[in-house]
Amino acid sequence: MNVALGIGGGIAAYKAAELARALIERGFTVQPVMTAAAEEFVRPLTFAALTGRKVITSLFSAGSPEETLSSAIEHIRVAQENHIFVIAPATADLIGRLAHGLADDFLTTMYLAFTGPVLLAPAMNTNMWNHPATQENLRILRARGHMIIDPGEGELACGMVGPGRLAEPELIANAVASLRNRPPLRRDLEGEVVLITAGPTQEPLDAVRYISNRSSGKMGYAIASAAVARGARVILISGPVSVPEPGGVETVHVKTALEMRKAVIDRMEEATIIVKAAAVADYHRSDPPKQKVKKTAARLSLELDPTPDILAEVGRKKGDRLLVGFAAETENLAEEARRKLDSKHCDMIVGNLVSQEDSGFESDNNEVLLVLRTGETIPVSRAPKTEIAQRILDEVLRVRLALHATT
Ligand SMILES: Cc1cc2nc3c(=O)[nH]c(=O)nc-3n(C[C@H](O)[C@H](O)[C@H](O)COP(=O)(O)O)c2cc1C
């Protein structure tokens, strides 16, 4: 299978060499395509030596008229010959040009001629990453169905600390490999209404304080983006998060478990698939004081009451809707997930081992166990949440087919 590897002009361009090698190790044939800026960072010879391919660097050949003609058609040929297009590092500039359909060099022209799955692994300075222009462009690309492999956090070449570092080449190569058998631009959720809950809840303790948890909302938001890209109408009921809202989604913002319950019960009638990825508080303070509680030297005890079990209530009322619950556990994941599947009348539980580093809460990656109503238990190895989201939706559709076949 052929992969076009687009390389943008950033400090991380040298890591694309590692990625090329990781892709070749996974059995791909790799065609490197470099922007002019990328050539300033790494010489094309590096990629030619690694891949055994002529590296494509420009749209217009400087040679004879015949050569010019053949290179003019080359972007179409390369677009047709390759099955997956991965761009790493994707610069802020490339992200902008791709989002808006500009085609002023080989890489961006080929992108418009390409119909298969596209992955982008951005890398840039933290301020460039956080800039609303970059985030808006990423939103457009996500809504178009492209897989964005979010950058990691850490110290960057510019000395800043924050998000912007290219994801590990091995992780990017795994994400490419996971697309191997995926048909391009699936619209297999057309006609479906997917209700997704995401993020934490905040339960007030007094006028200014609350208890919450470390859920980032990234998993639920990734499922929302994936479902929209696959043709669904999506209602996203979200607790307070800082991840950008996915394009093309109707988002209902809530804060507390009680607000989350009301929104879910109000809107579940419309849904054909319900995915409860939110980390809803199990306990809250029923009647928090309206004022700020004053600090004293005395010890303070809090009395908390259980919040309503939304998943169980939805499970009782779901009818023939498909219901996916999440189980965040620190131990006995498989048993707990199966127990939850049965007791809450779910069709799938996404089991999440939250004790692992760089997996689960807050992370861009996840490693999950899918426990299905069909009796199957499917481990999904560590991958970007965008990829896990696609896999969850694949399995939801498969469970429905299996359930229909047995009724
Ligand atoms: C030393 C240096 C490092 C750079 N690193 C990055 C980077 O990591 N990410 C990025 O988006 N832009 C980076 N830039 C800016 C890009 O090179 C610039 O926007 C260029 O136009 C990108 O071209 P391209 O998108 O066609 O590859 C850097 C520029 C310089 C001079």
Short mmCIF file of C-alpha atoms and ligand atoms in Angstrom, two decimals:
data_model
loop_
_atom_site.label_atom_id
_atom_site.label_comp_id
_atom_site.label_asym_id
_atom_site.label_seq_id
_atom_site.Cartn_x
_atom_site.Cartn_y
_atom_site.Cartn_z
CA MET A 1 0.00 0.00 0.00
CA ASN A 2 1.31 3.47 -0.95
CA VAL A 3 1.55 6.42 1.39
CA ALA A 4 2.33 9.97 0.29
CA LEU A 5 4.37 11.63 3.04
CA GLY A 6 4.01 15.42 2.95
CA ILE A 7 6.76 17.29 4.79
CA GLY A 8 6.29 20.93 5.85
CA GLY A 9 8.94 23.49 6.68
CA GLY A 10 9.35 23.26 10.44
CA ILE A 11 12.01 22.30 12.93
CA ALA A 12 10.44 18.83 13.20
CA ALA A 13 11.02 18.10 9.48
CA TYR A 14 13.95 15.85 10.44
CA LYS A 15 11.54 13.63 12.40
CA ALA A 16 9.72 12.91 9.12
CA ALA A 17 12.75 10.77 8.26
CA GLU A 18 12.00 8.57 11.30
CA LEU A 19 8.36 8.47 10.23
CA ALA A 20 9.33 7.40 6.69
CA ARG A 21 11.33 4.53 8.19
CA ALA A 22 8.51 3.54 10.57
CA LEU A 23 6.06 3.46 7.63
CA ILE A 24 8.41 1.33 5.53
CA GLU A 25 8.81 -1.06 8.49
CA ARG A 26 5.02 -1.43 8.48
CA GLY A 27 5.09 -2.49 4.83
CA PHE A 28 4.16 0.80 3.16
CA THR A 29 5.75 2.23 0.03
CA VAL A 30 6.47 5.88 0.83
CA GLN A 31 6.45 8.76 -1.65
CA PRO A 32 7.96 11.89 -0.06
CA VAL A 33 6.59 15.30 -1.06
CA MET A 34 8.39 18.31 0.40
CA THR A 35 7.43 21.97 0.50
CA ALA A 36 10.06 24.51 -0.51
CA ALA A 37 10.37 25.53 3.16
CA ALA A 38 10.93 21.88 4.20
CA GLU A 39 13.98 21.78 1.93
CA GLU A 40 15.49 24.53 4.07
CA PHE A 41 15.44 22.17 7.06
CA VAL A 42 16.27 18.73 5.56
CA ARG A 43 17.78 17.86 2.21
CA PRO A 44 15.57 15.80 -0.13
CA LEU A 45 18.45 13.33 -0.46
CA THR A 46 17.70 12.04 3.07
CA PHE A 47 14.19 11.02 2.03
CA ALA A 48 15.30 9.72 -1.38
CA ALA A 49 17.85 7.46 0.33
CA LEU A 50 15.35 6.21 2.92
CA THR A 51 12.46 5.55 0.54
CA GLY A 52 14.22 4.77 -2.73
CA ARG A 53 11.90 7.29 -4.40
CA LYS A 54 12.47 10.55 -6.23
CA VAL A 55 11.43 13.23 -3.78
CA ILE A 56 8.85 15.62 -5.20
CA THR A 57 9.62 19.20 -4.29
CA SER A 58 8.04 21.52 -6.82
CA LEU A 59 5.06 21.88 -9.08
CA PHE A 60 6.90 23.37 -12.01
CA SER A 61 9.96 21.69 -13.46
CA ALA A 62 12.85 23.91 -14.44
CA GLY A 63 13.72 21.52 -17.30
CA SER A 64 12.61 21.10 -20.92
CA PRO A 65 8.99 21.72 -22.07
CA GLU A 66 8.45 17.92 -22.06
CA GLU A 67 9.65 17.68 -18.48
CA THR A 68 7.43 20.60 -17.55
CA LEU A 69 4.41 18.82 -19.03
CA SER A 70 5.13 15.57 -17.21
CA SER A 71 5.56 17.36 -13.88
CA ALA A 72 2.34 19.30 -14.49
CA ILE A 73 0.45 16.03 -14.55
CA GLU A 74 2.48 14.50 -11.74
CA HIS A 75 0.36 15.85 -8.88
CA ILE A 76 -2.66 14.01 -10.31
CA ARG A 77 -0.65 10.82 -10.81
CA VAL A 78 0.79 10.94 -7.29
CA ALA A 79 -2.68 11.65 -5.87
CA GLN A 80 -4.07 8.61 -7.67
CA GLU A 81 -1.20 6.24 -6.92
CA ASN A 82 -1.22 6.80 -3.16
CA HIS A 83 -3.84 5.41 -0.82
CA ILE A 84 -3.14 7.48 2.31
CA PHE A 85 -1.77 11.02 2.61
CA VAL A 86 0.06 11.85 5.85
CA ILE A 87 1.52 15.30 6.43
CA ALA A 88 4.16 15.53 9.14
CA PRO A 89 5.13 18.03 10.26
CA ALA A 90 2.06 20.01 9.22
CA THR A 91 3.07 23.66 9.63
CA ALA A 92 0.63 26.39 10.65
CA ASP A 93 0.99 27.67 7.10
CA LEU A 94 0.13 24.31 5.50
CA ILE A 95 -2.83 23.85 7.86
CA GLY A 96 -4.13 27.25 6.70
CA ARG A 97 -3.58 26.57 3.01
CA LEU A 98 -5.19 23.11 3.18
CA ALA A 99 -8.17 24.36 5.18
CA HIS A 100 -8.91 27.01 2.55
CA GLY A 101 -8.17 24.96 -0.55
CA LEU A 102 -5.17 26.97 -1.75
CA ALA A 103 -3.03 25.11 -4.25
CA ASP A 104 0.17 27.08 -4.75
CA ASP A 105 2.73 24.25 -4.55
CA PHE A 106 2.93 20.53 -5.28
CA LEU A 107 1.83 19.36 -1.84
CA THR A 108 -1.30 21.52 -1.64
CA THR A 109 -2.24 20.92 -5.30
CA MET A 110 -1.94 17.19 -4.81
CA TYR A 111 -4.06 17.45 -1.65
CA LEU A 112 -6.97 18.80 -3.71
CA ALA A 113 -6.59 15.99 -6.23
CA PHE A 114 -6.41 13.34 -3.47
CA THR A 115 -9.57 11.43 -2.45
CA GLY A 116 -8.25 9.02 0.21
CA PRO A 117 -7.83 9.45 3.97
CA VAL A 118 -5.66 12.36 5.15
CA LEU A 119 -3.74 12.57 8.44
CA LEU A 120 -2.05 15.70 9.71
CA ALA A 121 0.52 15.79 12.49
CA PRO A 122 0.99 19.48 13.35
CA ALA A 123 4.14 20.85 14.97
CA MET A 124 4.80 24.48 15.81
CA ASN A 125 5.46 27.03 18.51
CA THR A 126 2.81 27.00 21.30
CA ASN A 127 1.53 30.48 20.49
CA MET A 128 1.18 29.57 16.81
CA TRP A 129 -0.74 26.42 17.84
CA ASN A 130 -3.03 28.30 20.22
CA HIS A 131 -3.72 31.13 17.76
CA PRO A 132 -7.43 31.30 16.90
CA ALA A 133 -6.55 31.26 13.17
CA THR A 134 -4.74 27.91 13.54
CA GLN A 135 -7.48 26.46 15.75
CA GLU A 136 -10.18 27.61 13.33
CA ASN A 137 -8.30 26.03 10.41
CA LEU A 138 -7.92 22.77 12.36
CA ARG A 139 -11.64 22.79 13.07
CA ILE A 140 -12.31 23.00 9.34
CA LEU A 141 -9.93 20.12 8.61
CA ARG A 142 -11.41 17.96 11.39
CA ALA A 143 -14.93 18.59 10.14
CA ARG A 144 -13.70 17.53 6.68
CA GLY A 145 -12.97 14.14 8.23
CA HIS A 146 -9.19 14.38 8.37
CA MET A 147 -7.38 12.82 11.28
CA ILE A 148 -5.44 15.37 13.29
CA ILE A 149 -2.72 13.83 15.45
CA ASP A 150 -2.45 16.49 18.11
CA PRO A 151 1.05 17.65 19.07
CA GLY A 152 2.48 16.68 22.42
CA GLU A 153 3.39 19.07 25.22
CA GLY A 154 6.90 19.79 26.38
CA GLU A 155 9.86 22.05 25.84
CA LEU A 156 9.99 23.24 22.23
CA ALA A 157 12.97 24.17 20.07
CA CYS A 158 12.05 27.85 20.58
CA GLY A 159 12.43 27.43 24.36
CA MET A 160 8.71 27.68 25.15
CA VAL A 161 6.96 24.97 27.14
CA GLY A 162 3.51 23.89 25.95
CA PRO A 163 1.70 22.09 23.15
CA GLY A 164 3.41 22.09 19.75
CA ARG A 165 5.84 19.19 19.64
CA LEU A 166 5.31 16.74 16.77
CA ALA A 167 3.65 13.51 17.95
CA GLU A 168 6.02 10.54 18.15
CA PRO A 169 6.75 9.10 14.66
CA GLU A 170 5.81 5.60 15.90
CA LEU A 171 2.39 6.90 16.99
CA ILE A 172 1.84 8.61 13.64
CA ALA A 173 2.88 5.44 11.79
CA ASN A 174 0.42 3.40 13.92
CA ALA A 175 -2.37 5.82 13.04
CA VAL A 176 -1.53 5.49 9.33
CA ALA A 177 -1.46 1.69 9.64
CA SER A 178 -4.88 1.71 11.31
CA LEU A 179 -6.33 3.32 8.18
CA ARG A 180 -5.02 0.55 5.95
CA ASN A 181 -8.37 -1.06 5.31
CA ARG A 182 -10.59 1.95 5.69
CA PRO A 183 -12.49 3.05 2.59
CA PRO A 184 -12.10 6.80 1.88
CA LEU A 185 -14.69 9.29 3.17
CA ARG A 186 -17.17 6.81 4.60
CA ARG A 187 -20.64 8.31 5.01
CA ASP A 188 -21.97 5.30 6.89
CA LEU A 189 -23.72 7.39 9.60
CA GLU A 190 -25.95 9.32 7.20
CA GLY A 191 -29.50 9.44 8.61
CA GLU A 192 -28.27 8.77 12.17
CA VAL A 193 -28.63 11.22 15.04
CA VAL A 194 -25.81 10.71 17.51
CA LEU A 195 -26.13 12.21 20.99
CA ILE A 196 -22.75 12.42 22.70
CA THR A 197 -21.93 13.59 26.23
CA ALA A 198 -18.41 14.78 26.96
CA GLY A 199 -16.19 16.37 29.56
CA PRO A 200 -16.45 16.60 33.33
CA THR A 201 -19.20 18.15 35.43
CA GLN A 202 -18.62 20.84 38.06
CA GLU A 203 -20.56 20.48 41.32
CA PRO A 204 -20.72 23.70 43.36
CA LEU A 205 -19.61 23.59 47.00
CA ASP A 206 -20.46 27.25 47.61
CA ALA A 207 -20.68 30.45 45.56
CA VAL A 208 -17.10 30.17 44.22
CA ARG A 209 -15.88 26.59 44.73
CA TYR A 210 -16.70 23.32 43.02
CA ILE A 211 -15.60 19.69 42.80
CA SER A 212 -14.82 18.21 39.41
CA ASN A 213 -12.52 15.66 37.78
CA ARG A 214 -9.68 15.52 35.26
CA SER A 215 -11.76 14.63 32.18
CA SER A 216 -10.64 16.84 29.25
CA GLY A 217 -13.57 16.07 26.93
CA LYS A 218 -11.15 15.08 24.16
CA MET A 219 -12.57 11.57 23.72
CA GLY A 220 -16.19 12.72 23.42
CA TYR A 221 -15.23 15.61 21.14
CA ALA A 222 -13.24 13.22 18.91
CA ILE A 223 -16.31 10.97 18.62
CA ALA A 224 -18.46 14.01 17.76
CA SER A 225 -16.02 15.10 14.98
CA ALA A 226 -15.81 11.57 13.60
CA ALA A 227 -19.60 11.11 13.61
CA VAL A 228 -20.14 14.42 11.75
CA ALA A 229 -17.51 13.51 9.18
CA ARG A 230 -19.29 10.18 8.64
CA GLY A 231 -22.58 11.94 7.90
CA ALA A 232 -24.45 11.94 11.26
CA ARG A 233 -26.36 14.81 12.84
CA VAL A 234 -24.62 15.26 16.17
CA ILE A 235 -25.91 16.68 19.46
CA LEU A 236 -22.96 17.19 21.81
CA ILE A 237 -23.84 17.75 25.47
CA SER A 238 -20.67 19.08 27.01
CA GLY A 239 -19.44 19.86 30.47
CA PRO A 240 -16.89 22.68 30.87
CA VAL A 241 -13.84 21.90 28.69
CA SER A 242 -11.13 23.86 26.92
CA VAL A 243 -10.97 21.80 23.71
CA PRO A 244 -12.32 23.60 20.61
CA GLU A 245 -15.90 22.90 19.60
CA PRO A 246 -16.08 20.60 16.58
CA GLY A 247 -17.55 22.15 13.43
CA GLY A 248 -21.01 21.08 12.25
CA VAL A 249 -22.13 19.93 15.70
CA GLU A 250 -24.98 21.26 17.86
CA THR A 251 -23.38 21.79 21.27
CA VAL A 252 -25.39 22.09 24.48
CA HIS A 253 -23.27 23.46 27.32
CA VAL A 254 -23.95 22.23 30.86
CA LYS A 255 -22.09 22.48 34.16
CA THR A 256 -23.58 20.13 36.75
CA ALA A 257 -24.67 16.49 36.77
CA LEU A 258 -28.30 17.62 37.18
CA GLU A 259 -28.03 19.90 34.12
CA MET A 260 -26.36 17.06 32.20
CA ARG A 261 -29.22 14.71 33.13
CA LYS A 262 -31.88 17.19 32.03
CA ALA A 263 -30.18 17.88 28.69
CA VAL A 264 -29.72 14.16 27.96
CA ILE A 265 -33.31 13.22 28.87
CA ASP A 266 -34.68 16.22 26.91
CA ARG A 267 -32.75 15.36 23.76
CA MET A 268 -32.49 11.54 23.76
CA GLU A 269 -35.81 11.15 21.90
CA GLU A 270 -34.13 12.53 18.76
CA ALA A 271 -31.16 10.16 18.92
CA THR A 272 -30.58 6.83 17.22
CA ILE A 273 -27.19 6.34 18.92
CA ILE A 274 -26.24 7.61 22.39
CA VAL A 275 -22.60 7.77 23.48
CA LYS A 276 -22.09 8.73 27.13
CA ALA A 277 -18.43 9.71 27.24
CA ALA A 278 -18.82 12.40 29.93
CA ALA A 279 -17.24 11.88 33.35
CA VAL A 280 -20.30 12.87 35.38
CA ALA A 281 -19.71 13.47 39.09
CA ASP A 282 -21.00 10.63 41.28
CA TYR A 283 -21.54 12.94 44.26
CA HIS A 284 -22.62 16.54 44.73
CA ARG A 285 -23.62 18.96 47.42
CA SER A 286 -27.42 19.05 47.21
CA ASP A 287 -27.97 22.54 48.52
CA PRO A 288 -24.73 24.53 48.26
CA PRO A 289 -24.63 27.84 50.19
CA LYS A 290 -25.27 30.91 48.03
CA GLN A 291 -22.35 32.73 49.70
CA LYS A 292 -18.63 31.95 49.83
CA VAL A 293 -17.88 29.81 52.90
CA LYS A 294 -15.45 31.72 55.15
CA LYS A 295 -12.13 30.19 56.12
CA THR A 296 -11.78 29.38 59.85
CA ALA A 297 -9.23 27.42 61.86
CA ALA A 298 -11.75 24.61 62.38
CA ARG A 299 -11.80 21.36 60.46
CA LEU A 300 -14.45 21.25 57.73
CA SER A 301 -16.44 18.16 56.73
CA LEU A 302 -18.44 17.96 53.54
CA GLU A 303 -21.65 15.97 53.21
CA LEU A 304 -22.23 14.83 49.64
CA ASP A 305 -25.24 13.14 48.08
CA PRO A 306 -25.21 10.77 45.13
CA THR A 307 -26.07 12.32 41.75
CA PRO A 308 -28.68 10.66 39.51
CA ASP A 309 -27.38 7.68 37.50
CA ILE A 310 -27.94 9.06 33.98
CA LEU A 311 -26.59 6.02 32.16
CA ALA A 312 -28.93 3.68 34.06
CA GLU A 313 -31.93 5.96 33.37
CA VAL A 314 -31.08 6.19 29.65
CA GLY A 315 -30.58 2.40 29.63
CA ARG A 316 -34.14 1.94 30.95
CA LYS A 317 -35.66 4.38 28.44
CA LYS A 318 -33.52 3.71 25.38
CA GLY A 319 -35.92 1.53 23.34
CA ASP A 320 -34.05 0.38 20.24
CA ARG A 321 -31.45 3.15 20.43
CA LEU A 322 -27.85 1.98 20.64
CA LEU A 323 -26.27 2.95 23.94
CA VAL A 324 -22.53 3.25 24.53
CA GLY A 325 -21.24 3.86 28.07
CA PHE A 326 -17.75 4.53 29.32
CA ALA A 327 -16.10 2.93 32.33
CA ALA A 328 -13.03 4.64 33.72
CA GLU A 329 -11.37 2.18 36.06
CA THR A 330 -8.05 1.90 37.80
CA GLU A 331 -8.28 -1.92 38.14
CA ASN A 332 -10.33 -4.99 37.02
CA LEU A 333 -11.28 -3.20 33.82
CA ALA A 334 -12.79 -6.13 31.88
CA GLU A 335 -14.98 -7.37 34.77
CA GLU A 336 -16.16 -3.88 35.71
CA ALA A 337 -16.96 -3.02 32.09
CA ARG A 338 -18.96 -6.23 31.57
CA ARG A 339 -20.83 -5.67 34.86
CA LYS A 340 -21.69 -2.11 33.79
CA LEU A 341 -22.79 -3.27 30.33
CA ASP A 342 -25.31 -5.67 31.88
CA SER A 343 -26.54 -3.53 34.77
CA LYS A 344 -27.02 -0.35 32.66
CA HIS A 345 -28.50 -2.08 29.57
CA CYS A 346 -25.73 -0.82 27.31
CA ASP A 347 -24.78 -2.16 23.88
CA MET A 348 -21.12 -1.30 24.34
CA ILE A 349 -18.86 -0.21 27.17
CA VAL A 350 -15.64 1.57 26.33
CA GLY A 351 -13.37 0.52 29.19
CA ASN A 352 -10.67 3.00 30.00
CA LEU A 353 -7.71 2.16 32.22
CA VAL A 354 -7.13 5.64 33.62
CA SER A 355 -4.15 4.71 35.78
CA GLN A 356 -1.80 4.43 32.76
CA GLU A 357 0.52 7.25 31.80
CA ASP A 358 -0.23 9.01 28.51
CA SER A 359 -3.58 7.26 28.18
CA GLY A 360 -7.08 8.13 29.34
CA PHE A 361 -7.90 11.44 31.04
CA GLU A 362 -6.28 14.61 29.65
CA SER A 363 -4.13 12.69 27.17
CA ASP A 364 -4.43 12.90 23.36
CA ASN A 365 -4.06 9.13 23.27
CA ASN A 366 -6.05 6.31 24.66
CA GLU A 367 -5.95 2.56 25.04
CA VAL A 368 -9.36 0.99 25.53
CA LEU A 369 -11.22 -2.27 25.90
CA LEU A 370 -14.48 -2.48 23.95
CA VAL A 371 -16.96 -4.76 25.71
CA LEU A 372 -19.87 -5.52 23.40
CA ARG A 373 -23.44 -6.75 23.84
CA THR A 374 -22.53 -9.53 21.37
CA GLY A 375 -20.29 -11.07 24.06
CA GLU A 376 -17.06 -9.95 22.40
CA THR A 377 -14.29 -8.10 24.22
CA ILE A 378 -11.98 -6.18 21.87
CA PRO A 379 -8.74 -4.58 23.10
CA VAL A 380 -7.75 -1.48 21.11
CA SER A 381 -4.07 -0.67 21.52
CA ARG A 382 -2.73 2.83 22.26
CA ALA A 383 -3.67 5.27 19.49
CA PRO A 384 -4.75 8.90 19.09
CA LYS A 385 -8.26 9.56 20.43
CA THR A 386 -9.30 10.57 16.90
CA GLU A 387 -8.53 7.02 15.78
CA ILE A 388 -10.15 5.38 18.84
CA ALA A 389 -13.27 7.44 18.04
CA GLN A 390 -13.48 5.97 14.53
CA ARG A 391 -13.03 2.47 15.94
CA ILE A 392 -15.83 2.97 18.49
CA LEU A 393 -18.19 4.09 15.69
CA ASP A 394 -17.13 1.11 13.51
CA GLU A 395 -17.99 -1.26 16.35
CA VAL A 396 -21.29 0.50 17.17
CA LEU A 397 -22.46 -0.13 13.62
CA ARG A 398 -21.23 -3.73 13.75
CA VAL A 399 -23.08 -4.37 17.04
CA ARG A 400 -26.29 -3.07 15.49
CA LEU A 401 -25.91 -5.38 12.50
CA ALA A 402 -25.22 -8.33 14.81
CA LEU A 403 -28.23 -7.52 17.03
CA HIS A 404 -30.53 -7.18 14.01
CA ALA A 405 -29.26 -10.49 12.65
CA THR A 406 -30.26 -12.26 15.88
CA THR A 407 -33.76 -10.71 16.20
C1 LIG B 1 13.90 28.27 12.08
C2 LIG B 1 12.46 28.18 11.73
C3 LIG B 1 11.68 27.22 12.31
C4 LIG B 1 10.32 27.12 12.01
N1 LIG B 1 9.57 26.16 12.59
C5 LIG B 1 8.26 26.07 12.32
C6 LIG B 1 7.46 25.05 12.92
O1 LIG B 1 7.94 24.23 13.70
N2 LIG B 1 6.15 25.01 12.63
C7 LIG B 1 5.57 25.90 11.76
O2 LIG B 1 4.36 25.82 11.56
N3 LIG B 1 6.30 26.85 11.16
C8 LIG B 1 7.63 26.95 11.40
N4 LIG B 1 8.36 27.93 10.80
C9 LIG B 1 7.74 28.81 9.84
C10 LIG B 1 7.58 28.11 8.48
O3 LIG B 1 8.83 27.67 8.02
C11 LIG B 1 6.94 29.08 7.50
O4 LIG B 1 5.62 29.39 7.91
C12 LIG B 1 6.90 28.50 6.09
O5 LIG B 1 6.25 29.40 5.24
C13 LIG B 1 6.17 27.17 6.05
O6 LIG B 1 6.10 26.70 4.72
P1 LIG B 1 5.33 25.36 4.34
O7 LIG B 1 4.07 25.35 5.10
O8 LIG B 1 5.13 25.48 2.86
O9 LIG B 1 6.24 24.22 4.67
C14 LIG B 1 9.75 28.03 11.08
C15 LIG B 1 10.55 29.00 10.49
C16 LIG B 1 11.89 29.08 10.80
C17 LIG B 1 12.72 30.13 10.12
#
